[in-house]
mmCIF file of C-alpha atoms in Angstrom:
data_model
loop_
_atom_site.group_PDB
_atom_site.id
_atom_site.type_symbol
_atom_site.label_atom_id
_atom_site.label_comp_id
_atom_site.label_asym_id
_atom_site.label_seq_id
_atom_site.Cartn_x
_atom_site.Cartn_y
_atom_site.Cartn_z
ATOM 1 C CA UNK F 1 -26.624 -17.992 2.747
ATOM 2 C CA UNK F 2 -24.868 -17.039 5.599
ATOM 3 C CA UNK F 3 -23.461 -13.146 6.190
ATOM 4 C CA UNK F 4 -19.540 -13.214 6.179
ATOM 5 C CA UNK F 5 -18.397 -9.888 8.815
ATOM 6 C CA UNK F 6 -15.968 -8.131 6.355
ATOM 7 C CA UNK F 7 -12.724 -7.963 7.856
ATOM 8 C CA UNK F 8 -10.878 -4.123 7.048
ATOM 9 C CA UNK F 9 -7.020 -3.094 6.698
ATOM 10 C CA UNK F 10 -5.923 -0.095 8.092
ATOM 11 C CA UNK F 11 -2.772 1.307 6.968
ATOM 12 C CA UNK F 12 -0.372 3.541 5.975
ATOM 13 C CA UNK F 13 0.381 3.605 2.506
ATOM 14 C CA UNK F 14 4.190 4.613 1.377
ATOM 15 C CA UNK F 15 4.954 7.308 -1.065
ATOM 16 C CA UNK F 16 5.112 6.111 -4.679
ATOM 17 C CA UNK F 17 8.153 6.349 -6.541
ATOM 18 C CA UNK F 18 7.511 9.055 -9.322
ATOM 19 C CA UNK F 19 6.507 11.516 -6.291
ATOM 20 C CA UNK F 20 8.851 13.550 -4.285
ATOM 21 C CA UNK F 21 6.633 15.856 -2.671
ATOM 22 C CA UNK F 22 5.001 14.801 0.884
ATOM 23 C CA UNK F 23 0.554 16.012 -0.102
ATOM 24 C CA UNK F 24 -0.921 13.280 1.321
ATOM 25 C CA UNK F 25 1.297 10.856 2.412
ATOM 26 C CA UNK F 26 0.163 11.129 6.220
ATOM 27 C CA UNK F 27 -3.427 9.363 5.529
ATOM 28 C CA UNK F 28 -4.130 6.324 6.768
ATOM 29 C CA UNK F 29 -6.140 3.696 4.312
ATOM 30 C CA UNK F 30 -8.799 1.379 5.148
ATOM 31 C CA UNK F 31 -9.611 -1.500 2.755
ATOM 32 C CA UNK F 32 -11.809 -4.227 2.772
ATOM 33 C CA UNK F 33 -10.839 -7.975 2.557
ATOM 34 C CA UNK F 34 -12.331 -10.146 -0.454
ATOM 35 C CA UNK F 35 -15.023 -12.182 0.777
ATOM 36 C CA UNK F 36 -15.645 -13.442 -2.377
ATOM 37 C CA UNK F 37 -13.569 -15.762 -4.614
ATOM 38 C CA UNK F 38 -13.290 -14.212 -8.275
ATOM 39 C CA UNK F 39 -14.748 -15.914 -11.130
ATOM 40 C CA UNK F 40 -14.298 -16.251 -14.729
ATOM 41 C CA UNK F 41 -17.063 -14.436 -16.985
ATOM 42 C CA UNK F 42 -17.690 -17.238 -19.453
ATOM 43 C CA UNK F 43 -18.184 -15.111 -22.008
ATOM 44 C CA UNK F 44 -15.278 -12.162 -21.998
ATOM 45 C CA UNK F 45 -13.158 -14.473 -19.673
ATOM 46 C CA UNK F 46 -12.374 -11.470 -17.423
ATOM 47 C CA UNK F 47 -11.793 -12.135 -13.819
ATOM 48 C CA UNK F 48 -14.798 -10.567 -11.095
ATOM 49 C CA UNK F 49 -16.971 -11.124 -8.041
ATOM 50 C CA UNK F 50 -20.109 -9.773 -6.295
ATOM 51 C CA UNK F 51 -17.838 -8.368 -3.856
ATOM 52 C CA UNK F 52 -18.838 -4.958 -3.827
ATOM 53 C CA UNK F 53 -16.501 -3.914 -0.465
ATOM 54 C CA UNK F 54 -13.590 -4.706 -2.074
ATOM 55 C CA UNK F 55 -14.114 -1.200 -4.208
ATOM 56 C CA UNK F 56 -14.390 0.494 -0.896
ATOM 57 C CA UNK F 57 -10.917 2.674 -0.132
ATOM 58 C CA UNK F 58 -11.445 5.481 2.637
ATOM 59 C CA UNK F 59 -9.030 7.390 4.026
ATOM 60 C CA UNK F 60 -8.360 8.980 7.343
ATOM 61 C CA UNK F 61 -6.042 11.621 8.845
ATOM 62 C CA UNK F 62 -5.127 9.216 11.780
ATOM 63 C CA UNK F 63 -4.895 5.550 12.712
ATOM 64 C CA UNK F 64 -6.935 6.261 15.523
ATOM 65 C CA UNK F 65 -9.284 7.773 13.441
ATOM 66 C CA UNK F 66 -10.039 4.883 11.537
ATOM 67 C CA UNK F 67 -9.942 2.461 14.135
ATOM 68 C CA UNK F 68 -12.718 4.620 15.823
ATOM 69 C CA UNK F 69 -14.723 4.406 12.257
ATOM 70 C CA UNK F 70 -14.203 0.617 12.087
ATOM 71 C CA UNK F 71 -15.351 0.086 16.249
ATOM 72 C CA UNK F 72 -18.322 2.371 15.630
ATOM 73 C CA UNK F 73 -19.318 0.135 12.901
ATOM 74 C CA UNK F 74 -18.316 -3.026 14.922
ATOM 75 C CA UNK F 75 -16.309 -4.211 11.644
ATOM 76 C CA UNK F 76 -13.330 -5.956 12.406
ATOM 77 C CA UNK F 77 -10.272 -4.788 11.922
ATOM 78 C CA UNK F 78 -6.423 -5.512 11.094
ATOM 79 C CA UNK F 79 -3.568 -2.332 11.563
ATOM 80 C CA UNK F 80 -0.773 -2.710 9.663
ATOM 81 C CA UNK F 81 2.515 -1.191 10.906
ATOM 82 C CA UNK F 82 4.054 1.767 8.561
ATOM 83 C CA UNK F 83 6.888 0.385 7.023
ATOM 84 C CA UNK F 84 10.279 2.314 7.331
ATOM 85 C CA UNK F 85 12.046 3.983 4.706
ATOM 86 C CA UNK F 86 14.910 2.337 3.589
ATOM 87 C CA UNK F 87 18.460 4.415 4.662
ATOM 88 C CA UNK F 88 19.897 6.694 2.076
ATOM 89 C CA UNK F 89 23.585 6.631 1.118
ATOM 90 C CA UNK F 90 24.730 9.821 0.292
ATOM 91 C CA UNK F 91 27.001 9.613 -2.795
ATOM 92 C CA UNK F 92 29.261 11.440 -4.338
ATOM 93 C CA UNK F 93 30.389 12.238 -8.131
ATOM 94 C CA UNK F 94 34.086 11.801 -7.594
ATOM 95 C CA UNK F 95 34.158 8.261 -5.927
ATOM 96 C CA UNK F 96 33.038 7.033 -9.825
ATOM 97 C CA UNK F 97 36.780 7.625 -10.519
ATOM 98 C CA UNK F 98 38.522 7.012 -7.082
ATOM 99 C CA UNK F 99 41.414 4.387 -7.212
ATOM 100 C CA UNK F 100 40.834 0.980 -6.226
ATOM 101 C CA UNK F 101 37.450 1.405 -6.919
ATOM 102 C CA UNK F 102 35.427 -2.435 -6.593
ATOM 103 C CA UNK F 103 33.165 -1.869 -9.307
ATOM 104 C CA UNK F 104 33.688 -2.229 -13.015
ATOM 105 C CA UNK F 105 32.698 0.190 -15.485
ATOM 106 C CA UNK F 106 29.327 -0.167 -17.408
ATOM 107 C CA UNK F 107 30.988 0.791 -20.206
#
């Protein structure tokens, strides 16, 4: 059986939705591609692998950082771009009752 060179993601996860603050939102994450194709447990029927890389998550305080980790290691490596927020609209209460407003009520 031949050794497949695990191939590793690097990058910057965004802040979930049901957090405002900003702890830890700077690290970068390095994940490990499947190299295995899941299988059905014939018994249970639940889904799994050998693949034990795929439970490997490490993070780092900079990209460079874990691109020095992954070259040390001579593991090959992909870096995601951060994505960027999306623009915020400031709204205000009052335009819900401004004349000649486009949308309909919701109730």
């Amino acid at each position: 059986m031949t050794e497949i060179a695990p191939l590793a993601r690097i990058y910057l996860p965004p802040r979930p939705a049901t957090q405002s603050g900003k702890g830890r939102s700077g690290e970068w994450v390095l994940r490990f591609a499947p190299t295995e194709k899941l299988r059905l447990d014939p018994l249970m029927g639940w889904a799994g692998s050998g693949d034990t890389m795929k439970q490997v998550y490490l993070t780092f305080p900079t990209k460079e950082a874990a691109i020095a980790y992954c070259e040390a290691r001579d593991i090959s490596y992909e870096v995601e771009p951060p994505a960027s927020p999306a623009p915020i609209k400031p709204k205000v209460y009052a335009d819900n009752f401004r004349y000649g407003r486009a949308e309909n009520w919701s109730h």
